[in-house]
Amino acid sequence: MRDVSASVCPVPPEQRPINEYQELQESWFFSWVTLEWHQYLRKLAWVWAWSWLVFGPVAAASFPPQTAIVPFFVSGAAGASLILTLVVIRLYLGWFYVRSRLIRASICYEESGWYDGQTWEKTPEFLAQDQLILSYQVQPLLKRLRRTFYGLALLVAVDGLTWICL
């Protein structure tokens, strides 16, 4: 993507929405959402499996696997799903922040510190560029994260129904 001339935009480069977008896209954690579906789901499954290291012993202390295998798995899965939900929420909040910066017609920025905040009205070129990035890059990622969250909600609901049926 072509960055519009720095002489037109007084916003420091690290605070420009397009650069914030590119930074998220290149980061280790936030780039998970940009992967192919199977790679993305593999990352989430990895987080869920590692969450069992924390919640497996807690579930085992409450429901010994030798005598109560189903309650053990249901409670462990619920705990692991909690960690996964927090990860998905963090991913969503990061991408939603970039969305909010791209969608606005003005950019709030700081020149040198918190005490000297400024606002810059985007030029039509900047606004069009940001709208294209928003429409074709960021919105599909947010849609994927919402679907993931709905899937997690379904998983927790099934987990809760299983618990009720015990």
Short mmCIF file of N, CA and C in Angstrom, two decimals:
data_model
loop_
_atom_site.label_atom_id
_atom_site.label_comp_id
_atom_site.label_asym_id
_atom_site.label_seq_id
_atom_site.Cartn_x
_atom_site.Cartn_y
_atom_site.Cartn_z
N MET A 1 0.83 -1.18 0.00
CA MET A 1 0.00 0.00 0.00
C MET A 1 0.88 1.24 0.00
N ARG A 2 0.43 2.23 -0.69
CA ARG A 2 1.17 3.46 -0.80
C ARG A 2 0.78 4.38 0.35
N ASP A 3 1.77 4.87 1.06
CA ASP A 3 1.51 5.81 2.14
C ASP A 3 1.53 7.22 1.56
N VAL A 4 0.51 8.01 1.85
CA VAL A 4 0.43 9.37 1.34
C VAL A 4 1.55 10.18 1.99
N SER A 5 2.03 11.16 1.30
CA SER A 5 3.18 11.95 1.73
C SER A 5 3.08 12.41 3.18
N ALA A 6 4.21 12.29 3.88
CA ALA A 6 4.26 12.69 5.28
C ALA A 6 4.08 14.19 5.44
N SER A 7 4.39 14.97 4.40
CA SER A 7 4.24 16.42 4.50
C SER A 7 2.77 16.83 4.57
N VAL A 8 1.87 15.98 4.08
CA VAL A 8 0.44 16.27 4.11
C VAL A 8 -0.14 15.91 5.48
N CYS A 9 0.41 14.91 6.12
CA CYS A 9 -0.14 14.39 7.37
C CYS A 9 0.80 14.70 8.54
N PRO A 10 0.33 15.50 9.51
CA PRO A 10 1.18 15.83 10.65
C PRO A 10 1.23 14.72 11.72
N VAL A 11 0.43 13.68 11.57
CA VAL A 11 0.37 12.60 12.57
C VAL A 11 1.68 11.81 12.53
N PRO A 12 2.29 11.57 13.70
CA PRO A 12 3.51 10.76 13.71
C PRO A 12 3.26 9.39 13.08
N PRO A 13 4.23 8.86 12.33
CA PRO A 13 4.01 7.60 11.59
C PRO A 13 3.48 6.46 12.44
N GLU A 14 3.96 6.29 13.66
CA GLU A 14 3.51 5.17 14.49
C GLU A 14 2.08 5.33 14.98
N GLN A 15 1.48 6.51 14.82
CA GLN A 15 0.10 6.74 15.25
C GLN A 15 -0.88 6.83 14.08
N ARG A 16 -0.40 6.61 12.88
CA ARG A 16 -1.29 6.63 11.71
C ARG A 16 -2.05 5.31 11.63
N PRO A 17 -3.34 5.38 11.34
CA PRO A 17 -4.14 4.15 11.31
C PRO A 17 -3.60 3.08 10.36
N ILE A 18 -3.09 3.45 9.21
CA ILE A 18 -2.58 2.44 8.27
C ILE A 18 -1.36 1.74 8.86
N ASN A 19 -0.53 2.47 9.57
CA ASN A 19 0.66 1.85 10.18
C ASN A 19 0.27 1.01 11.39
N GLU A 20 -0.76 1.44 12.13
CA GLU A 20 -1.26 0.62 13.23
C GLU A 20 -1.84 -0.68 12.69
N TYR A 21 -2.53 -0.59 11.56
CA TYR A 21 -3.07 -1.79 10.91
C TYR A 21 -1.94 -2.74 10.50
N GLN A 22 -0.92 -2.20 9.84
CA GLN A 22 0.20 -3.03 9.39
C GLN A 22 0.95 -3.64 10.57
N GLU A 23 1.07 -2.89 11.66
CA GLU A 23 1.73 -3.42 12.85
C GLU A 23 0.97 -4.60 13.44
N LEU A 24 -0.36 -4.50 13.49
CA LEU A 24 -1.16 -5.62 13.97
C LEU A 24 -1.05 -6.82 13.03
N GLN A 25 -1.09 -6.54 11.75
CA GLN A 25 -1.04 -7.59 10.75
C GLN A 25 0.28 -8.37 10.82
N GLU A 26 1.35 -7.71 11.22
CA GLU A 26 2.67 -8.34 11.28
C GLU A 26 3.00 -8.90 12.66
N SER A 27 2.20 -8.59 13.66
CA SER A 27 2.51 -9.06 15.02
C SER A 27 2.26 -10.56 15.14
N TRP A 28 2.99 -11.19 16.04
CA TRP A 28 2.87 -12.63 16.23
C TRP A 28 1.46 -13.03 16.65
N PHE A 29 0.92 -12.35 17.63
CA PHE A 29 -0.37 -12.73 18.19
C PHE A 29 -1.54 -12.29 17.31
N PHE A 30 -1.59 -11.03 16.93
CA PHE A 30 -2.75 -10.51 16.20
C PHE A 30 -2.83 -11.03 14.77
N SER A 31 -1.73 -11.53 14.24
CA SER A 31 -1.76 -12.06 12.87
C SER A 31 -2.45 -13.42 12.80
N TRP A 32 -2.75 -14.05 13.93
CA TRP A 32 -3.46 -15.33 13.93
C TRP A 32 -4.75 -15.23 13.11
N VAL A 33 -5.44 -14.12 13.25
CA VAL A 33 -6.74 -13.96 12.61
C VAL A 33 -6.60 -13.89 11.09
N THR A 34 -5.44 -13.52 10.59
CA THR A 34 -5.23 -13.38 9.15
C THR A 34 -4.86 -14.71 8.49
N LEU A 35 -4.63 -15.75 9.27
CA LEU A 35 -4.23 -17.04 8.72
C LEU A 35 -5.40 -17.73 8.03
N GLU A 36 -5.10 -18.77 7.27
CA GLU A 36 -6.15 -19.61 6.69
C GLU A 36 -6.98 -20.20 7.84
N TRP A 37 -8.24 -20.56 7.54
CA TRP A 37 -9.15 -21.04 8.59
C TRP A 37 -8.54 -22.19 9.38
N HIS A 38 -7.99 -23.18 8.71
CA HIS A 38 -7.47 -24.35 9.44
C HIS A 38 -6.27 -23.99 10.30
N GLN A 39 -5.42 -23.06 9.85
CA GLN A 39 -4.29 -22.63 10.67
C GLN A 39 -4.77 -21.81 11.87
N TYR A 40 -5.74 -20.96 11.61
CA TYR A 40 -6.32 -20.14 12.68
C TYR A 40 -6.96 -21.03 13.75
N LEU A 41 -7.75 -22.01 13.31
CA LEU A 41 -8.38 -22.92 14.28
C LEU A 41 -7.34 -23.77 15.00
N ARG A 42 -6.27 -24.11 14.34
CA ARG A 42 -5.19 -24.86 15.00
C ARG A 42 -4.55 -24.03 16.13
N LYS A 43 -4.35 -22.74 15.88
CA LYS A 43 -3.81 -21.86 16.94
C LYS A 43 -4.75 -21.81 18.13
N LEU A 44 -6.05 -21.67 17.85
CA LEU A 44 -7.02 -21.62 18.94
C LEU A 44 -7.09 -22.95 19.69
N ALA A 45 -7.01 -24.04 18.96
CA ALA A 45 -7.01 -25.36 19.61
C ALA A 45 -5.76 -25.52 20.47
N TRP A 46 -4.65 -24.98 20.03
CA TRP A 46 -3.40 -25.02 20.78
C TRP A 46 -3.58 -24.27 22.12
N VAL A 47 -4.19 -23.10 22.07
CA VAL A 47 -4.44 -22.32 23.30
C VAL A 47 -5.36 -23.10 24.23
N TRP A 48 -6.41 -23.70 23.66
CA TRP A 48 -7.36 -24.46 24.47
C TRP A 48 -6.68 -25.65 25.12
N ALA A 49 -5.84 -26.35 24.37
CA ALA A 49 -5.14 -27.52 24.91
C ALA A 49 -4.18 -27.11 26.02
N TRP A 50 -3.43 -26.03 25.82
CA TRP A 50 -2.50 -25.58 26.86
C TRP A 50 -3.25 -25.06 28.10
N SER A 51 -4.45 -24.58 27.91
CA SER A 51 -5.26 -24.11 29.05
C SER A 51 -5.62 -25.27 29.98
N TRP A 52 -5.62 -26.47 29.43
CA TRP A 52 -5.87 -27.65 30.25
C TRP A 52 -4.77 -27.84 31.30
N LEU A 53 -3.57 -27.32 31.07
CA LEU A 53 -2.51 -27.42 32.08
C LEU A 53 -2.89 -26.68 33.35
N VAL A 54 -3.67 -25.64 33.21
CA VAL A 54 -4.13 -24.89 34.38
C VAL A 54 -5.40 -25.51 34.95
N PHE A 55 -6.37 -25.78 34.08
CA PHE A 55 -7.68 -26.19 34.55
C PHE A 55 -7.83 -27.70 34.73
N GLY A 56 -6.96 -28.49 34.13
CA GLY A 56 -7.02 -29.94 34.32
C GLY A 56 -6.82 -30.33 35.78
N PRO A 57 -5.74 -29.83 36.43
CA PRO A 57 -5.57 -30.16 37.84
C PRO A 57 -6.68 -29.64 38.75
N VAL A 58 -7.22 -28.47 38.41
CA VAL A 58 -8.35 -27.93 39.20
C VAL A 58 -9.56 -28.84 39.05
N ALA A 59 -9.83 -29.25 37.82
CA ALA A 59 -10.96 -30.15 37.58
C ALA A 59 -10.73 -31.50 38.26
N ALA A 60 -9.48 -31.98 38.23
CA ALA A 60 -9.16 -33.27 38.85
C ALA A 60 -9.30 -33.20 40.37
N ALA A 61 -9.00 -32.04 40.94
CA ALA A 61 -9.15 -31.89 42.39
C ALA A 61 -10.63 -31.89 42.79
N SER A 62 -11.46 -31.35 41.92
CA SER A 62 -12.89 -31.30 42.21
C SER A 62 -13.61 -32.60 41.85
N PHE A 63 -13.20 -33.19 40.73
CA PHE A 63 -13.85 -34.40 40.22
C PHE A 63 -12.77 -35.40 39.82
N PRO A 64 -12.44 -36.32 40.70
CA PRO A 64 -11.39 -37.30 40.37
C PRO A 64 -11.71 -38.05 39.07
N PRO A 65 -10.78 -38.03 38.11
CA PRO A 65 -11.05 -38.68 36.82
C PRO A 65 -11.36 -40.18 36.93
N GLN A 66 -10.85 -40.84 37.99
CA GLN A 66 -11.09 -42.27 38.15
C GLN A 66 -12.57 -42.56 38.44
N THR A 67 -13.23 -41.64 39.13
CA THR A 67 -14.62 -41.90 39.55
C THR A 67 -15.64 -41.03 38.84
N ALA A 68 -15.23 -39.88 38.34
CA ALA A 68 -16.17 -38.95 37.72
C ALA A 68 -15.57 -38.38 36.44
N ILE A 69 -15.43 -39.22 35.45
CA ILE A 69 -14.74 -38.82 34.22
C ILE A 69 -15.49 -37.74 33.44
N VAL A 70 -16.81 -37.85 33.33
CA VAL A 70 -17.58 -36.85 32.56
C VAL A 70 -17.55 -35.49 33.25
N PRO A 71 -17.84 -35.39 34.56
CA PRO A 71 -17.73 -34.08 35.20
C PRO A 71 -16.31 -33.50 35.13
N PHE A 72 -15.31 -34.36 35.20
CA PHE A 72 -13.92 -33.91 35.07
C PHE A 72 -13.72 -33.24 33.71
N PHE A 73 -14.12 -33.90 32.63
CA PHE A 73 -13.93 -33.34 31.30
C PHE A 73 -14.79 -32.10 31.07
N VAL A 74 -16.01 -32.11 31.56
CA VAL A 74 -16.90 -30.96 31.36
C VAL A 74 -16.35 -29.73 32.10
N SER A 75 -15.92 -29.89 33.33
CA SER A 75 -15.40 -28.74 34.08
C SER A 75 -14.05 -28.28 33.54
N GLY A 76 -13.20 -29.22 33.15
CA GLY A 76 -11.92 -28.84 32.54
C GLY A 76 -12.10 -28.12 31.23
N ALA A 77 -13.04 -28.59 30.41
CA ALA A 77 -13.31 -27.95 29.12
C ALA A 77 -13.88 -26.54 29.33
N ALA A 78 -14.71 -26.38 30.33
CA ALA A 78 -15.27 -25.05 30.61
C ALA A 78 -14.17 -24.08 31.01
N GLY A 79 -13.26 -24.53 31.86
CA GLY A 79 -12.15 -23.67 32.27
C GLY A 79 -11.24 -23.33 31.12
N ALA A 80 -10.90 -24.32 30.32
CA ALA A 80 -10.04 -24.07 29.16
C ALA A 80 -10.73 -23.15 28.16
N SER A 81 -12.05 -23.26 28.05
CA SER A 81 -12.80 -22.38 27.16
C SER A 81 -12.80 -20.95 27.66
N LEU A 82 -12.72 -20.77 28.96
CA LEU A 82 -12.64 -19.42 29.53
C LEU A 82 -11.37 -18.73 29.05
N ILE A 83 -10.25 -19.42 29.13
CA ILE A 83 -8.98 -18.84 28.67
C ILE A 83 -9.05 -18.53 27.18
N LEU A 84 -9.59 -19.46 26.41
CA LEU A 84 -9.71 -19.25 24.97
C LEU A 84 -10.62 -18.06 24.67
N THR A 85 -11.67 -17.90 25.42
CA THR A 85 -12.57 -16.76 25.23
C THR A 85 -11.84 -15.46 25.51
N LEU A 86 -11.01 -15.42 26.53
CA LEU A 86 -10.24 -14.22 26.82
C LEU A 86 -9.26 -13.90 25.69
N VAL A 87 -8.67 -14.93 25.10
CA VAL A 87 -7.76 -14.73 23.97
C VAL A 87 -8.52 -14.15 22.78
N VAL A 88 -9.68 -14.69 22.48
CA VAL A 88 -10.48 -14.20 21.35
C VAL A 88 -10.95 -12.76 21.60
N ILE A 89 -11.32 -12.46 22.82
CA ILE A 89 -11.73 -11.09 23.16
C ILE A 89 -10.55 -10.13 22.96
N ARG A 90 -9.36 -10.55 23.37
CA ARG A 90 -8.17 -9.69 23.18
C ARG A 90 -7.89 -9.46 21.70
N LEU A 91 -8.00 -10.50 20.91
CA LEU A 91 -7.82 -10.35 19.46
C LEU A 91 -8.86 -9.38 18.90
N TYR A 92 -10.10 -9.54 19.32
CA TYR A 92 -11.17 -8.69 18.83
C TYR A 92 -10.93 -7.23 19.22
N LEU A 93 -10.55 -6.98 20.45
CA LEU A 93 -10.34 -5.60 20.90
C LEU A 93 -9.20 -4.93 20.14
N GLY A 94 -8.14 -5.67 19.85
CA GLY A 94 -7.03 -5.10 19.09
C GLY A 94 -7.45 -4.69 17.69
N TRP A 95 -8.17 -5.59 17.01
CA TRP A 95 -8.61 -5.28 15.65
C TRP A 95 -9.73 -4.24 15.65
N PHE A 96 -10.57 -4.23 16.70
CA PHE A 96 -11.63 -3.23 16.77
C PHE A 96 -11.06 -1.83 16.97
N TYR A 97 -9.96 -1.74 17.72
CA TYR A 97 -9.30 -0.45 17.91
C TYR A 97 -8.82 0.10 16.56
N VAL A 98 -8.18 -0.75 15.77
CA VAL A 98 -7.72 -0.31 14.45
C VAL A 98 -8.91 0.07 13.58
N ARG A 99 -9.99 -0.69 13.67
CA ARG A 99 -11.21 -0.36 12.92
C ARG A 99 -11.69 1.04 13.28
N SER A 100 -11.72 1.33 14.58
CA SER A 100 -12.22 2.64 15.01
C SER A 100 -11.31 3.77 14.54
N ARG A 101 -10.02 3.50 14.41
CA ARG A 101 -9.09 4.52 13.91
C ARG A 101 -9.25 4.72 12.40
N LEU A 102 -9.52 3.63 11.70
CA LEU A 102 -9.67 3.72 10.25
C LEU A 102 -11.00 4.37 9.84
N ILE A 103 -12.05 4.14 10.61
CA ILE A 103 -13.39 4.59 10.22
C ILE A 103 -13.61 6.08 10.46
N ARG A 104 -12.89 6.65 11.38
CA ARG A 104 -13.09 8.06 11.73
C ARG A 104 -12.55 8.99 10.65
N ALA A 105 -13.20 10.14 10.51
CA ALA A 105 -12.76 11.14 9.54
C ALA A 105 -11.62 11.99 10.10
N SER A 106 -11.38 11.88 11.38
CA SER A 106 -10.27 12.62 11.99
C SER A 106 -9.43 11.67 12.83
N ILE A 107 -8.18 12.04 13.02
CA ILE A 107 -7.25 11.22 13.79
C ILE A 107 -6.82 12.02 15.02
N CYS A 108 -7.02 11.45 16.19
CA CYS A 108 -6.49 12.04 17.42
C CYS A 108 -5.09 11.48 17.61
N TYR A 109 -4.14 12.34 17.89
CA TYR A 109 -2.76 11.90 18.05
C TYR A 109 -2.05 12.77 19.07
N GLU A 110 -0.90 12.33 19.50
CA GLU A 110 -0.07 13.06 20.45
C GLU A 110 1.26 13.36 19.78
N GLU A 111 1.68 14.61 19.83
CA GLU A 111 2.93 14.98 19.19
C GLU A 111 4.14 14.49 19.97
N SER A 112 4.12 14.68 21.28
CA SER A 112 5.29 14.26 22.07
C SER A 112 4.91 13.61 23.40
N GLY A 113 3.67 13.70 23.82
CA GLY A 113 3.25 13.11 25.08
C GLY A 113 1.76 13.27 25.28
N TRP A 114 1.27 12.77 26.41
CA TRP A 114 -0.16 12.77 26.68
C TRP A 114 -0.75 14.17 26.81
N TYR A 115 0.06 15.15 27.08
CA TYR A 115 -0.42 16.49 27.39
C TYR A 115 -0.61 17.37 26.14
N ASP A 116 -0.22 16.92 24.99
CA ASP A 116 -0.33 17.76 23.80
C ASP A 116 -1.11 17.07 22.68
N GLY A 117 -2.28 16.56 23.02
CA GLY A 117 -3.11 15.88 22.02
C GLY A 117 -3.60 16.83 20.94
N GLN A 118 -3.64 16.33 19.74
CA GLN A 118 -4.09 17.09 18.58
C GLN A 118 -5.10 16.25 17.80
N THR A 119 -5.82 16.89 16.92
CA THR A 119 -6.74 16.20 16.02
C THR A 119 -6.45 16.68 14.61
N TRP A 120 -6.39 15.72 13.69
CA TRP A 120 -6.15 16.05 12.28
C TRP A 120 -7.28 15.48 11.45
N GLU A 121 -7.88 16.30 10.63
CA GLU A 121 -8.94 15.86 9.72
C GLU A 121 -8.28 15.18 8.53
N LYS A 122 -8.70 13.95 8.25
CA LYS A 122 -8.12 13.22 7.13
C LYS A 122 -8.49 13.89 5.81
N THR A 123 -7.56 13.87 4.89
CA THR A 123 -7.84 14.35 3.54
C THR A 123 -8.71 13.29 2.85
N PRO A 124 -9.38 13.64 1.77
CA PRO A 124 -10.18 12.64 1.06
C PRO A 124 -9.37 11.42 0.62
N GLU A 125 -8.10 11.63 0.27
CA GLU A 125 -7.25 10.51 -0.14
C GLU A 125 -7.00 9.56 1.03
N PHE A 126 -6.66 10.13 2.19
CA PHE A 126 -6.43 9.31 3.39
C PHE A 126 -7.71 8.58 3.77
N LEU A 127 -8.82 9.29 3.73
CA LEU A 127 -10.10 8.70 4.12
C LEU A 127 -10.49 7.55 3.18
N ALA A 128 -10.29 7.75 1.88
CA ALA A 128 -10.60 6.68 0.92
C ALA A 128 -9.70 5.47 1.12
N GLN A 129 -8.42 5.72 1.34
CA GLN A 129 -7.47 4.62 1.58
C GLN A 129 -7.87 3.85 2.84
N ASP A 130 -8.18 4.56 3.90
CA ASP A 130 -8.57 3.90 5.15
C ASP A 130 -9.87 3.13 5.01
N GLN A 131 -10.82 3.68 4.25
CA GLN A 131 -12.10 2.99 4.05
C GLN A 131 -11.92 1.69 3.26
N LEU A 132 -11.01 1.70 2.28
CA LEU A 132 -10.73 0.48 1.52
C LEU A 132 -10.10 -0.59 2.41
N ILE A 133 -9.14 -0.18 3.22
CA ILE A 133 -8.50 -1.13 4.14
C ILE A 133 -9.54 -1.68 5.11
N LEU A 134 -10.38 -0.79 5.61
CA LEU A 134 -11.42 -1.20 6.55
C LEU A 134 -12.37 -2.20 5.91
N SER A 135 -12.85 -1.89 4.73
CA SER A 135 -13.85 -2.75 4.08
C SER A 135 -13.31 -4.10 3.66
N TYR A 136 -12.10 -4.11 3.10
CA TYR A 136 -11.59 -5.34 2.50
C TYR A 136 -10.61 -6.12 3.36
N GLN A 137 -10.09 -5.51 4.41
CA GLN A 137 -9.11 -6.20 5.24
C GLN A 137 -9.58 -6.39 6.68
N VAL A 138 -10.02 -5.32 7.33
CA VAL A 138 -10.31 -5.38 8.76
C VAL A 138 -11.70 -5.95 9.05
N GLN A 139 -12.71 -5.53 8.32
CA GLN A 139 -14.07 -6.02 8.58
C GLN A 139 -14.18 -7.54 8.45
N PRO A 140 -13.57 -8.17 7.43
CA PRO A 140 -13.63 -9.64 7.38
C PRO A 140 -12.96 -10.31 8.59
N LEU A 141 -11.92 -9.69 9.12
CA LEU A 141 -11.26 -10.26 10.30
C LEU A 141 -12.17 -10.15 11.53
N LEU A 142 -12.83 -9.02 11.66
CA LEU A 142 -13.76 -8.86 12.78
C LEU A 142 -14.94 -9.83 12.65
N LYS A 143 -15.38 -10.06 11.43
CA LYS A 143 -16.46 -11.02 11.20
C LYS A 143 -16.00 -12.42 11.60
N ARG A 144 -14.77 -12.79 11.27
CA ARG A 144 -14.22 -14.10 11.66
C ARG A 144 -14.16 -14.22 13.17
N LEU A 145 -13.74 -13.15 13.84
CA LEU A 145 -13.66 -13.19 15.31
C LEU A 145 -15.04 -13.29 15.94
N ARG A 146 -16.03 -12.63 15.37
CA ARG A 146 -17.39 -12.76 15.88
C ARG A 146 -17.89 -14.19 15.71
N ARG A 147 -17.62 -14.78 14.57
CA ARG A 147 -18.01 -16.18 14.35
C ARG A 147 -17.31 -17.10 15.35
N THR A 148 -16.06 -16.82 15.61
CA THR A 148 -15.31 -17.62 16.60
C THR A 148 -15.96 -17.49 17.97
N PHE A 149 -16.33 -16.27 18.32
CA PHE A 149 -16.96 -16.05 19.62
C PHE A 149 -18.30 -16.77 19.69
N TYR A 150 -19.07 -16.77 18.61
CA TYR A 150 -20.35 -17.49 18.59
C TYR A 150 -20.11 -18.99 18.74
N GLY A 151 -19.07 -19.50 18.10
CA GLY A 151 -18.73 -20.91 18.23
C GLY A 151 -18.34 -21.25 19.66
N LEU A 152 -17.58 -20.36 20.30
CA LEU A 152 -17.22 -20.59 21.70
C LEU A 152 -18.46 -20.54 22.60
N ALA A 153 -19.36 -19.62 22.32
CA ALA A 153 -20.60 -19.54 23.09
C ALA A 153 -21.40 -20.83 22.95
N LEU A 154 -21.43 -21.37 21.74
CA LEU A 154 -22.12 -22.64 21.51
C LEU A 154 -21.44 -23.77 22.28
N LEU A 155 -20.11 -23.78 22.26
CA LEU A 155 -19.35 -24.79 23.00
C LEU A 155 -19.65 -24.72 24.50
N VAL A 156 -19.67 -23.53 25.04
CA VAL A 156 -19.97 -23.35 26.47
C VAL A 156 -21.42 -23.74 26.76
N ALA A 157 -22.33 -23.42 25.85
CA ALA A 157 -23.74 -23.81 26.05
C ALA A 157 -23.89 -25.33 26.06
N VAL A 158 -23.22 -26.00 25.13
CA VAL A 158 -23.27 -27.47 25.10
C VAL A 158 -22.64 -28.03 26.38
N ASP A 159 -21.55 -27.41 26.81
CA ASP A 159 -20.89 -27.81 28.05
C ASP A 159 -21.85 -27.66 29.24
N GLY A 160 -22.57 -26.53 29.27
CA GLY A 160 -23.54 -26.30 30.35
C GLY A 160 -24.70 -27.27 30.31
N LEU A 161 -25.20 -27.57 29.12
CA LEU A 161 -26.28 -28.54 28.99
C LEU A 161 -25.83 -29.93 29.41
N THR A 162 -24.62 -30.26 29.07
CA THR A 162 -24.07 -31.56 29.50
C THR A 162 -23.99 -31.61 31.01
N TRP A 163 -23.59 -30.51 31.61
CA TRP A 163 -23.48 -30.45 33.07
C TRP A 163 -24.87 -30.62 33.71
N ILE A 164 -25.87 -29.99 33.14
CA ILE A 164 -27.23 -30.09 33.67
C ILE A 164 -27.74 -31.53 33.56
N CYS A 165 -27.39 -32.19 32.47
CA CYS A 165 -27.86 -33.57 32.25
C CYS A 165 -27.15 -34.60 33.12
N LEU A 166 -26.09 -34.20 33.80
CA LEU A 166 -25.36 -35.16 34.63
C LEU A 166 -26.16 -35.57 35.82
#
